[in-house]
XYZ file of C-alpha atoms in Angstrom:
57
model
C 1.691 4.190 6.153
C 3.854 7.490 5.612
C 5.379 6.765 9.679
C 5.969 3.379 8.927
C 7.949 4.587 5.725
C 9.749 7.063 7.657
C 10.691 4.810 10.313
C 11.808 2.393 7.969
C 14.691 4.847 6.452
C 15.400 5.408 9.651
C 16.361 1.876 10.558
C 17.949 1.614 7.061
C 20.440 4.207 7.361
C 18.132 6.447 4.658
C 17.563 9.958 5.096
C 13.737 10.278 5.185
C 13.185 13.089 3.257
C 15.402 12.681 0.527
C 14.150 9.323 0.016
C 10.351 11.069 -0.064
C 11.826 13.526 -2.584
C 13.217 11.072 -4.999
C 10.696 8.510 -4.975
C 7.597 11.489 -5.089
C 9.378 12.404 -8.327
C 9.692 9.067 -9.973
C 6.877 7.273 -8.821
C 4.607 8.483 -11.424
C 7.339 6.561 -14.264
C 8.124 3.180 -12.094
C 6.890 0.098 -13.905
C 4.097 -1.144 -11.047
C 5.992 -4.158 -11.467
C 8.938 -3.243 -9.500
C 7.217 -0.863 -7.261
C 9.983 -3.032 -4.317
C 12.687 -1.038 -5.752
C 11.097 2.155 -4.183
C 11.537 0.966 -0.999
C 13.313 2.044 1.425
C 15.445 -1.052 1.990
C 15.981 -1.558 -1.901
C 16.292 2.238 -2.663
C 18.962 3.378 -4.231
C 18.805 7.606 -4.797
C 19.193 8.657 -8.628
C 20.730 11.500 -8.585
C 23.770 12.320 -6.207
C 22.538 15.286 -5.060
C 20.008 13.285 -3.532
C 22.452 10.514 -2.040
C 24.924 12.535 -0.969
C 23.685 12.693 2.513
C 21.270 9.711 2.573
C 22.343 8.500 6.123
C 20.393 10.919 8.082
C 20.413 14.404 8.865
C-alpha cells in the first residue's frame, strides 16, 4: 500500500515525503468521511512550508 502511495505522488507531480509528512500529521483529525481528500491526487499541502517544493525532490 505505502509503494503504491508513493508511486502515486510520483505520477502526480507530489513530493512523496512531504505528502507522508502532512497527511501522518493530520490524519488522526480528518473526518473518515473525506478520507479522498488525503490522497495524493486530491491533496492539497496545509502549510507552505510543506508545498513549497511539492513537485519532487
Amino acid at each position: 500500500i505505502l509503494l503504491t502511495l508513493l508511486e502515486t505522488c510520483k505520477q502526480n507531480g507530489v513530493n512523496p515525503r512531504h505528502y507522508l509528512i502532512d497527511v501522518l500529521e493530520r490524519i488522526q483529525d480528518h473526518p473518515s468521511n473525506r478520507l479522498h481528500e488525503l490522497l495524493p491526487y486530491h491533496w492539497e499541502p496545509r502549510t507552505q512550508a510543506c508545498g513549497e517544493n511539492a513537485s519532487g525532490e
